[in-house]
Coordinates of C-alpha atoms in Angstrom, one line a residue:
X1209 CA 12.4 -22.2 -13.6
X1210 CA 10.8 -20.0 -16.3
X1211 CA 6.9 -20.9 -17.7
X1212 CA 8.9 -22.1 -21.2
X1213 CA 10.7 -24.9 -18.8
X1214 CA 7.2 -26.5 -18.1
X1215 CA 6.9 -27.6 -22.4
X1216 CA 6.5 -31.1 -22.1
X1217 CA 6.7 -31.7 -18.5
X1218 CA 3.6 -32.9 -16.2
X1219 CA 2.1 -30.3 -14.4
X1220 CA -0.2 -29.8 -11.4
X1221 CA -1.8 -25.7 -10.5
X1222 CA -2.8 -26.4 -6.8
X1223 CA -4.9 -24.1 -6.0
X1224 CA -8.6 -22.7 -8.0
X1225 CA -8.5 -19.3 -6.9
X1226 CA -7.3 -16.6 -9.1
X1227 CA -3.5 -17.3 -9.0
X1228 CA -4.1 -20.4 -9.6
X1229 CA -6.9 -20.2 -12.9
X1230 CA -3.8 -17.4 -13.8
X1231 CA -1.6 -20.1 -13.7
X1232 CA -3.3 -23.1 -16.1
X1233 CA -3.8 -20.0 -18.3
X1234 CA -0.6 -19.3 -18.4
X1235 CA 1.0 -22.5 -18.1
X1236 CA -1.0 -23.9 -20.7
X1237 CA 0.3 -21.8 -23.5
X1238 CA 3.4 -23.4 -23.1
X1239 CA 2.6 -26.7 -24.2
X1240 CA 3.0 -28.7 -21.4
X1241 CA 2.6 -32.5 -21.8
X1242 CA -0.4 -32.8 -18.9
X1243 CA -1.9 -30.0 -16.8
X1244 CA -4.2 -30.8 -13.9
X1245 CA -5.6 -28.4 -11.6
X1246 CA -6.4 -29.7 -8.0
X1247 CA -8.3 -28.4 -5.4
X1248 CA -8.3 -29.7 -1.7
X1249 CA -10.3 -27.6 -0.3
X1250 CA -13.7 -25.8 -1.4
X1251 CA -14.9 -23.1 0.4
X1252 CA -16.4 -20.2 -0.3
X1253 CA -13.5 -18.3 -2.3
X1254 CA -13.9 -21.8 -5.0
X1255 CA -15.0 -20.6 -8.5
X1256 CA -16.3 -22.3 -11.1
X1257 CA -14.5 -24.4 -12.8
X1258 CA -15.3 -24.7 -16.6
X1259 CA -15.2 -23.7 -19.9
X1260 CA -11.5 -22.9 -21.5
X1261 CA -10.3 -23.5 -18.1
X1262 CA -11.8 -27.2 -17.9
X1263 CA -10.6 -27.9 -21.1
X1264 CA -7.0 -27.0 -20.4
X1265 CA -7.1 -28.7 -17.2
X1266 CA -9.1 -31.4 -15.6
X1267 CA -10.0 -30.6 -11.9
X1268 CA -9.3 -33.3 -9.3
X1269 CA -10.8 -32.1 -6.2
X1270 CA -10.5 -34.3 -2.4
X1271 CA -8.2 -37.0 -1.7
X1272 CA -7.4 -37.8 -5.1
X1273 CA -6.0 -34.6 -5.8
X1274 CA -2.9 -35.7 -3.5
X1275 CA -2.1 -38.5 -5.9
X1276 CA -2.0 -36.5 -9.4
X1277 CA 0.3 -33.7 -7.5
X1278 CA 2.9 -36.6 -6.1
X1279 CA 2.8 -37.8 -9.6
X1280 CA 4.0 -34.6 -11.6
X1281 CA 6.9 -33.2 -12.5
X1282 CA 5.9 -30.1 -11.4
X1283 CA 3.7 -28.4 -8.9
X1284 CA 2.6 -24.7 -8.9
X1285 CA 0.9 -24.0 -5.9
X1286 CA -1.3 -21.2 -5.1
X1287 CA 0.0 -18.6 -2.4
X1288 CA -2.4 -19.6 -0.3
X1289 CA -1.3 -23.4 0.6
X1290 CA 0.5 -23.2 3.6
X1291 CA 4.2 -24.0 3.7
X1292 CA 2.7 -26.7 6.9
X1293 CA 0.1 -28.1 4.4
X1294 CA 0.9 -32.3 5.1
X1295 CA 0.7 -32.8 1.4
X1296 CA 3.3 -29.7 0.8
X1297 CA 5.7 -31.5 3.4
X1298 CA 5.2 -34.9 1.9
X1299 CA 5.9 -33.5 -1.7
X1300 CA 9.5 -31.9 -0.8
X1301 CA 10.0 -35.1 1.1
X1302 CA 9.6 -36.7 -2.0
X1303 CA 11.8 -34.5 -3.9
X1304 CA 9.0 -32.8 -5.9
X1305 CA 9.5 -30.0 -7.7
X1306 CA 7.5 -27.2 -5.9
X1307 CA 7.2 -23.8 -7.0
X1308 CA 4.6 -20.3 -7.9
X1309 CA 3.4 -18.7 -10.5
X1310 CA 5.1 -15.4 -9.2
X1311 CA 8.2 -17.1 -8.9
X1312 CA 7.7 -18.4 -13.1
X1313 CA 6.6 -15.1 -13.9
X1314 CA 9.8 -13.3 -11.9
X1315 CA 11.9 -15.7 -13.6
X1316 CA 11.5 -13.8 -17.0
X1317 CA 10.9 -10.3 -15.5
X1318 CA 13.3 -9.9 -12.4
X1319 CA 15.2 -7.4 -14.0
X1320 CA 12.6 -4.8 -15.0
X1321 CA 11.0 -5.3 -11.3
X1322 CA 10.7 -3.8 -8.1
X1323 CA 9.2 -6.2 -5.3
X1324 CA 7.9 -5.0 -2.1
X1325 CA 7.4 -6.7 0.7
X1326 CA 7.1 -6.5 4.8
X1327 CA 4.9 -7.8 7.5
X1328 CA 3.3 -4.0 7.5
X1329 CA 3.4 -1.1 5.0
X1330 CA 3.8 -3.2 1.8
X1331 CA 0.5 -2.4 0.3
X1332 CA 1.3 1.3 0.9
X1333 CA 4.5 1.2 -0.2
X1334 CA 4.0 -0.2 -3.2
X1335 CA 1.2 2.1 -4.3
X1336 CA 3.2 5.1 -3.2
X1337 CA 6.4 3.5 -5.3
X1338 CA 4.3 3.2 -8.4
X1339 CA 2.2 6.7 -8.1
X1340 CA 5.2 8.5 -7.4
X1341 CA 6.8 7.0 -10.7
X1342 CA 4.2 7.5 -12.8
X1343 CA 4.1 11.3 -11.2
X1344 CA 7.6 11.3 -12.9
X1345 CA 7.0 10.0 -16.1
X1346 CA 7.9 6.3 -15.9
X1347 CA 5.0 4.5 -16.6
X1348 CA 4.6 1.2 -15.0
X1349 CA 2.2 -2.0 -14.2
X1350 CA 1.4 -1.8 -11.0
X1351 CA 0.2 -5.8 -9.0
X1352 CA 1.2 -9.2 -7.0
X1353 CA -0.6 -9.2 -4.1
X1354 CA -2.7 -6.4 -3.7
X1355 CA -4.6 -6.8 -6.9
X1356 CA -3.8 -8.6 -10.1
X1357 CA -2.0 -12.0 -10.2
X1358 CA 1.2 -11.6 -11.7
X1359 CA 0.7 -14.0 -14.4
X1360 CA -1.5 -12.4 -15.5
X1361 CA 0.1 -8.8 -15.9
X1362 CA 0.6 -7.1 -19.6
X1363 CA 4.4 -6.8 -20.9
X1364 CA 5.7 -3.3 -19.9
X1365 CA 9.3 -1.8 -19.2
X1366 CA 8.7 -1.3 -15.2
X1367 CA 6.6 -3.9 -12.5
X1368 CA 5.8 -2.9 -8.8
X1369 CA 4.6 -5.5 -7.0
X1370 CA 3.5 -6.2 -3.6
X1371 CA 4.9 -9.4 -2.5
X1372 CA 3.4 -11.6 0.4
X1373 CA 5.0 -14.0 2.7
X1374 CA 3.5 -17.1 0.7
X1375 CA 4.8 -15.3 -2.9
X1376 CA 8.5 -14.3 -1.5
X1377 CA 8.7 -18.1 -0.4
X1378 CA 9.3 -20.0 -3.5
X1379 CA 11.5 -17.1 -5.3
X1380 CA 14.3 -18.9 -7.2
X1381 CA 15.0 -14.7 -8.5
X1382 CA 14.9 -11.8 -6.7
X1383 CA 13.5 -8.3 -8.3
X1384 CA 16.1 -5.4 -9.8
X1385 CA 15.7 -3.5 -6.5
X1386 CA 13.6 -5.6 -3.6
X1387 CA 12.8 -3.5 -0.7
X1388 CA 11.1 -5.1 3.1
X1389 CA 9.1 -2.8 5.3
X1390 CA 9.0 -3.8 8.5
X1391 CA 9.4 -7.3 9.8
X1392 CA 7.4 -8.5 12.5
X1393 CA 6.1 -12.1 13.7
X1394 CA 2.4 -13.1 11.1
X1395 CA 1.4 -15.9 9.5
X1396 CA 2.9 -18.5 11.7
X1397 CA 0.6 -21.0 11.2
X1398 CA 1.1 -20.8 8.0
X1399 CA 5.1 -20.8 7.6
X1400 CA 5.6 -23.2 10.7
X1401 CA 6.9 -20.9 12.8
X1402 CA 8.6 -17.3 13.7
X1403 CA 12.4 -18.4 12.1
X1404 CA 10.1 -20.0 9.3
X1405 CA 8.2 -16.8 8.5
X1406 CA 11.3 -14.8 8.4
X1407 CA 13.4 -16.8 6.3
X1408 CA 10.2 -16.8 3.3
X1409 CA 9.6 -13.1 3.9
X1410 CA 13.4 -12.2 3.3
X1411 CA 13.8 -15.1 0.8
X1412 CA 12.9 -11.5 -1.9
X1413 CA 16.0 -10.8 -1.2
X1414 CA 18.5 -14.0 -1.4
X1415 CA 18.8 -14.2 -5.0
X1416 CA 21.5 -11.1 -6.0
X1417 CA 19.1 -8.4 -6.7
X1418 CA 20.7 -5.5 -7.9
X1419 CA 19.5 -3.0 -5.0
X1420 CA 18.0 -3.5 -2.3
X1421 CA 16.2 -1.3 0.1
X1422 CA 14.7 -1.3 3.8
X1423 CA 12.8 0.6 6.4
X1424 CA 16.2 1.6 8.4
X1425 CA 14.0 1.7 11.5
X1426 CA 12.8 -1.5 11.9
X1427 CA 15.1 -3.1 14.8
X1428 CA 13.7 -6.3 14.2
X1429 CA 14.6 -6.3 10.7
X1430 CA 17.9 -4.8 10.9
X1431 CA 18.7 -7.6 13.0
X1432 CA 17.8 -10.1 10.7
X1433 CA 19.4 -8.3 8.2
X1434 CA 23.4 -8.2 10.0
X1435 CA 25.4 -7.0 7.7
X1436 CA 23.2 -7.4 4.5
X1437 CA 24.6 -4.6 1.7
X1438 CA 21.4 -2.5 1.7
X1439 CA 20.4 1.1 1.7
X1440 CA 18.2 1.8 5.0
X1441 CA 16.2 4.6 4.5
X1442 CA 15.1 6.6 7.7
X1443 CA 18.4 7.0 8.6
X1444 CA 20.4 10.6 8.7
X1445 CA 22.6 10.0 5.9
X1446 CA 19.4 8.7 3.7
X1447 CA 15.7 10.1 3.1
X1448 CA 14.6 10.6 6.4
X1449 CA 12.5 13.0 8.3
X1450 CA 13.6 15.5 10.5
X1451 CA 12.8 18.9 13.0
X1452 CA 13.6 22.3 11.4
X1453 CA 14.8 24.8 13.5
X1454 CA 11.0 26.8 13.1
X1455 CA 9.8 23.3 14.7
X1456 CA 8.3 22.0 11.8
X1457 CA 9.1 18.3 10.7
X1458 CA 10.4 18.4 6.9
X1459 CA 11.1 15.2 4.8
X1460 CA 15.1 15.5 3.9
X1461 CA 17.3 13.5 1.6
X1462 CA 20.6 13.6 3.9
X1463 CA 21.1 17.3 5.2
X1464 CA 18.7 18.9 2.4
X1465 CA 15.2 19.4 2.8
X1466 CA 12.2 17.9 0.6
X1467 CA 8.9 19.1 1.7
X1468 CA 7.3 19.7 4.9
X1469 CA 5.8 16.0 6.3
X1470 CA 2.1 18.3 6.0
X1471 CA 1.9 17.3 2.8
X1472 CA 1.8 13.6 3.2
X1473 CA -2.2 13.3 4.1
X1474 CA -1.2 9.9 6.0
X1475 CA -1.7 9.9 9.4
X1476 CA 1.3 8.1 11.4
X1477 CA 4.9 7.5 11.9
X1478 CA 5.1 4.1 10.2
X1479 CA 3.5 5.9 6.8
X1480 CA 6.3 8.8 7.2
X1481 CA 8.9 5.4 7.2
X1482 CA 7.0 3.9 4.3
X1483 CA 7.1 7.5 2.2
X1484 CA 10.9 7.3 2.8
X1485 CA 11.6 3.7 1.4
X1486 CA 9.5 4.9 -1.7
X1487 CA 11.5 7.8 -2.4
X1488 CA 14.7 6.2 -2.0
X1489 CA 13.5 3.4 -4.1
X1490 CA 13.1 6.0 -6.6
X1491 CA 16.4 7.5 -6.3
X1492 CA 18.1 3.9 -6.5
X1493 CA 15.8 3.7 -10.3
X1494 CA 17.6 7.1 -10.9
X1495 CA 14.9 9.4 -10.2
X1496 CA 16.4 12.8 -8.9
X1497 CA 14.5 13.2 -6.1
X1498 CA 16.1 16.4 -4.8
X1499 CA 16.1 18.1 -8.1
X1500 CA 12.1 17.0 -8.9
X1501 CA 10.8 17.5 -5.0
X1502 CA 8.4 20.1 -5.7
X1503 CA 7.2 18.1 -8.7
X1504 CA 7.0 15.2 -5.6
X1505 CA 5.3 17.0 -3.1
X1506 CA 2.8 17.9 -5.3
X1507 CA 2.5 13.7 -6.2
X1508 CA 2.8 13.1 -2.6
X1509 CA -0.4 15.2 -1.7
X1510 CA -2.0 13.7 -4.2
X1511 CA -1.4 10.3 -3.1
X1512 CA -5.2 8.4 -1.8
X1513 CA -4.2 6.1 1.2
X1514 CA -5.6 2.6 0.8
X1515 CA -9.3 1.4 2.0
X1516 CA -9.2 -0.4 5.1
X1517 CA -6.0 1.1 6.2
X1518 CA -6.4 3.9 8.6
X1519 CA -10.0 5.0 6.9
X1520 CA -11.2 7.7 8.5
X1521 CA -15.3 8.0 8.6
X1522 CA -16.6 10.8 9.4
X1523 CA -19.4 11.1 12.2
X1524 CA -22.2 14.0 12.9
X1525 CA -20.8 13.6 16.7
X1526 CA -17.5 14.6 16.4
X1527 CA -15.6 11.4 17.2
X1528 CA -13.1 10.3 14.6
X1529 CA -14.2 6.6 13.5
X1530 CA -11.4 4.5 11.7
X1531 CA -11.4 1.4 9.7
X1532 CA -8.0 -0.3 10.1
X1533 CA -9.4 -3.9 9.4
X1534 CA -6.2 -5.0 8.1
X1535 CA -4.0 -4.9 11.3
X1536 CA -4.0 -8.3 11.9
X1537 CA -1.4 -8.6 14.3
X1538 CA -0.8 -7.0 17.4
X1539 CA 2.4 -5.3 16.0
X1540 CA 0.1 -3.4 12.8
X1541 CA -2.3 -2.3 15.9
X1542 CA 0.5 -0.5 18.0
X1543 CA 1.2 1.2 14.4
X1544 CA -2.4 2.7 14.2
X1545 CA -2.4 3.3 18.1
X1546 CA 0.8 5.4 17.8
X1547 CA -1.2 7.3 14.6
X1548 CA -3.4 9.1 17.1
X1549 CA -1.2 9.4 20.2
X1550 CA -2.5 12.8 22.0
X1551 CA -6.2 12.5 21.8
X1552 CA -8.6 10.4 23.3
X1553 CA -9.2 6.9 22.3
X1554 CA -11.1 3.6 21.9
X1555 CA -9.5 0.9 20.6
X1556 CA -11.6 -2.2 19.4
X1557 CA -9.5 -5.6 19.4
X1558 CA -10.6 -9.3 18.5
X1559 CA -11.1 -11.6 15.6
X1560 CA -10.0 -15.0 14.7
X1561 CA -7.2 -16.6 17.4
X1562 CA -4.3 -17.8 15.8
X1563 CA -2.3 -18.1 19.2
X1564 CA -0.6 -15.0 18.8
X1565 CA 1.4 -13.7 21.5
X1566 CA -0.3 -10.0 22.8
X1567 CA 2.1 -9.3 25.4
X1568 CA 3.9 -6.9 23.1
X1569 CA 0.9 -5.0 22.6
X1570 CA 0.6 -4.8 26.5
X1571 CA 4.0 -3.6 27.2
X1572 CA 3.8 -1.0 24.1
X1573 CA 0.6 0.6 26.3
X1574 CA 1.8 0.3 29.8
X1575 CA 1.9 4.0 29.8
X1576 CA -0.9 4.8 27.7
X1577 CA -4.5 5.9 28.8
X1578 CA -6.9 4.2 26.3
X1579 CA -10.1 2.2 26.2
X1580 CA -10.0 -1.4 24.7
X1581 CA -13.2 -3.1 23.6
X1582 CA -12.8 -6.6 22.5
X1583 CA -14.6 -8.9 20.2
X1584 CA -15.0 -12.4 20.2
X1585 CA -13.0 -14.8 18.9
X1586 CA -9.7 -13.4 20.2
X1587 CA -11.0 -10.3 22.3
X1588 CA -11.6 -11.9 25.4
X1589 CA -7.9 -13.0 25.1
X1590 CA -6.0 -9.6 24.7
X1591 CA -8.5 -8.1 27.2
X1592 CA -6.8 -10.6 29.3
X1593 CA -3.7 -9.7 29.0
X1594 CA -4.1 -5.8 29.1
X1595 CA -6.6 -5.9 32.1
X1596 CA -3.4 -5.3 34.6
X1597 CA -2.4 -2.3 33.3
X1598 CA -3.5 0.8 35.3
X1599 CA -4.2 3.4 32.7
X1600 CA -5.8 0.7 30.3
X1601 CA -9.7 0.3 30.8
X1602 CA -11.1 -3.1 29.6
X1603 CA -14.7 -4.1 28.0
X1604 CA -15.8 -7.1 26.5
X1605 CA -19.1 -7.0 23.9
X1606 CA -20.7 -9.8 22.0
X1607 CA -19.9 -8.3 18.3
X1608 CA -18.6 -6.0 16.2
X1609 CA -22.0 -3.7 16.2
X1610 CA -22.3 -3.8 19.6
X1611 CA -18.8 -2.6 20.2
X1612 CA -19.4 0.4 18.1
X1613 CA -22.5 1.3 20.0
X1614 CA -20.3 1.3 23.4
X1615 CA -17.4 3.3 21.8
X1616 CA -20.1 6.0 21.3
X1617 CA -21.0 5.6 25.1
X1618 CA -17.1 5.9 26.4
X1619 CA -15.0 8.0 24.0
X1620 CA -15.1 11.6 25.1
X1621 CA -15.9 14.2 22.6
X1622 CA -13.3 14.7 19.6
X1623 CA -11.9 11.0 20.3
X1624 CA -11.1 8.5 18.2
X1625 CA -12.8 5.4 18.2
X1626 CA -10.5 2.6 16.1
X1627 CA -11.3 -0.6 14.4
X1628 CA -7.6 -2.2 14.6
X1629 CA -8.4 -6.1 15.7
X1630 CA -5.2 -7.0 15.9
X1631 CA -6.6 -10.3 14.3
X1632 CA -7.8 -11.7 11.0
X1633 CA -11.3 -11.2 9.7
X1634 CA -12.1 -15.0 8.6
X1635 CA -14.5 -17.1 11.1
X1636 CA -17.6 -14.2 11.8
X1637 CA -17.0 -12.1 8.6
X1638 CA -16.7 -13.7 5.1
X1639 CA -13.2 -11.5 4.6
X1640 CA -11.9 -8.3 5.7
X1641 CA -14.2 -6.2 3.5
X1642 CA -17.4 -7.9 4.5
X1643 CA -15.7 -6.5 8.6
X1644 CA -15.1 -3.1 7.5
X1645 CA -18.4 -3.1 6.1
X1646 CA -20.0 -4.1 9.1
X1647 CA -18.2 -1.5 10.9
X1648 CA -19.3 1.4 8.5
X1649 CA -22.9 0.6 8.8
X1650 CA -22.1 0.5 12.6
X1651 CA -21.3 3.7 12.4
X1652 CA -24.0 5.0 10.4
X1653 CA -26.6 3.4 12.1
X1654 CA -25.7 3.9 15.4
X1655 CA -25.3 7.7 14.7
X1656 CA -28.9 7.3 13.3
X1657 CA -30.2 5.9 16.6
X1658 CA -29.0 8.9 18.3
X1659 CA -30.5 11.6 16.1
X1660 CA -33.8 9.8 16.8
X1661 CA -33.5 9.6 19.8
X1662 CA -33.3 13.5 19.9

């Protein structure tokens, strides 16, 4: 379904936020025959609602808002209704039509787009995708999840997007070359459940895209991928990264070397694996990548990793702080654990419970020596669940600030102390930026406290 389908046809935008004012903008240029906007739920991401945006389309906000959705023709929902909404489920019961602003917008752009998705590394990914391109001279827009709604994107030859769960679900098209991270159970309240999650995740890919592309070292996605035609970078035969024989790790495409993995300035395995999918993403868009790599290493260096992912702070004490606020799940922790394996660290766990399962985070640190500090909601839980292991010592602290002042206390000199929570932001901090900036002036005031106090 493209946006000129909706001329003449009912439609309800769920959803107030900014996909969904994108949407009546959009949507409303098209000439439909009525165009509602509903809201179910106001909280404390609601805008306001008026001006060119009232006038284009009534809001219908509680209870009621159920009845105009059952009766349109069509619904485009925001991203962020959940596929277990009880008015979702009723409305495909019904035989409603159901779909997304990405998925109208993708229906008219598929072909000039790569779409990025994955439970981790997307947001890097992407950004690395579209800075290495433009590095090369071919310009492109550069949105989806990570910033601007797609709707609401200028025309241009070439689209990177990052693609969440909730945008991949409703795709009737899938992008000229759609490429998956990692894959990793998130969001299950949300989809309904882990088969639920992956089947809207990989739903980028079910609609014939002309290439598509995946971290080759995810296990859990190349299982869910069988036999899936794909190119799987990481592997020997693809860009990879291997030992030279001085000892030195060098990025290769197949048997010829790149550039030395010094001059990515991203700390970790998982961001070597995400640098790999972007390069062969730009060989698949027929970017010589063996014939430019200097011109690439020089990009790559370049390259600014993302706030709140891995964000080093540094600290007059000589401990390493690090504001990994968006590792959610316990699988995006044992990423930014692995990213500093060899010095000493303090971990700092906790945040809103969604039920998740932390045994895997347990058995990835049965043989690591590590601190773990854990903040309510969910702290108390993983403590739980890691207090068995022998070289694993536990502490529990009342917030965020307070866990910073212990992490001073028990990380030896030149340690790392880590904000990776393993758990979303939402219940003591208004998002994840309001957390990392918690954590920052943390830091800053805490190191303050100890000047004074000579």
């Amino acid at each position: 379904m493209r946006l000129s389908d909706l001329r003449g046809r009912t439609v309800a935008v769920w959803g107030t936020g900014r996909e969904g004012r994108a949407a009546v903008t959009a949507i409303a240029a098209h000439g439909p025959a009525e165009l509602v906007a509903v809201d179910d739920s106001a909280n404390f991401l609601s805008l306001p609602w008026d001006g060119p945006l009232a006038e284009a389309a009534p809001l219908v906000t509680g209870e009621a808002g159920f009845e105009r959705l059952a009766a349109a023709d069509v619904v485009v929902r925001s991203p962020g209704v959940p596929q277990t909404h009880p008015w979702l489920v009723e409305l495909r019961r019904r035989g409603i039509m159901v779909t997304q602003g990405t998925a109208l917008w993708m229906a008219d752009h598929a072909a000039r787009t790569v779409g990025v998705t994955g439970s981790k590394g997307k947001s890097t990914t992407s950004s690395l995708i579209s800075h290495l391109l433009t590095a090369m001279g071919r310009p492109n827009v550069f949105g989806g999840n990570i910033g601007v709604p797609t709707l609401d994107l200028p025309e241009a030859e070439l689209y990177v997007l990052e693609l969440s769960s909730y945008q991949c679900s409703d795709l009737a098209d899938s992008p000229r070359v759609a490429v998956v991270t990692s894959l990793f159970p998130e969001h299950l309240d949300a989809h309904g459940g882990e088969r639920e999650y992956y089947r809207d995740k990989l739903n980028l890919l079910a609609h014939d895209p002309q290439t598509i592309v995946v971290n080759g070292g995810d296990p859990r996605l190349a299982a869910e991928l069988g036999e899936l035609p794909a190119v799987r970078a990481g592997r020997p035969d693809t860009t990879h990264v291997a030992t030279g024989v001085d000892g030195t790790q060098w990025f290769h495409v197949g048997d010829q070397p790149l550039f030395p993995r010094a001059v990515l300035p991203l700390v970790g395995r998982h961001n070597e694996g995400n640098l790999c999918v972007a390069l062969t993403v730009l060989d698949a868009l027929g970017v010589d990548v063996l014939a430019n790599k200097d011109h690439l290493a020089v990009a790559v260096a370049e390259f600014q990793g993302l706030a709140h992912r891995l964000t080093e702070i540094t600290d007059p004490s000589g401990l390493t702080f690090v504001d990994d606020t968006l590792a959610t799940s316990p699988y995006a922790a044992m990423h930014a654990i692995d990213a500093y394996d060899g010095r000493p660290l303090t971990v700092i766990v906790g945040g809103n419970d969604r039920g998740l399962d932390y045994m895997p985070l347990a058995e990835h640190l049965a043989e690591r020596e590590l601190t773990v500090i854990g903040i309510p909601d969910s702290g108390a839980r993983i403590v739980e669940v890691l207090s068995g292991l022998p070289k694993v010592r536990t502490e529990l602290v009342d917030d965020l600030v307070d866990a910073v002042r212990l992490s001073r206390e028990v990380t030896p000199a030149g340690g790392v102390v880590l904000l990776s929570p393993a758990a979303p932001s939402y219940g003591r901090f208004r998002n994840f930026e309001h957390r990392s900036e918690v954590f920052a002036q943390a830091v800053a005031d805490t190191a303050s406290d100890r000047a004074a106090q000579g």
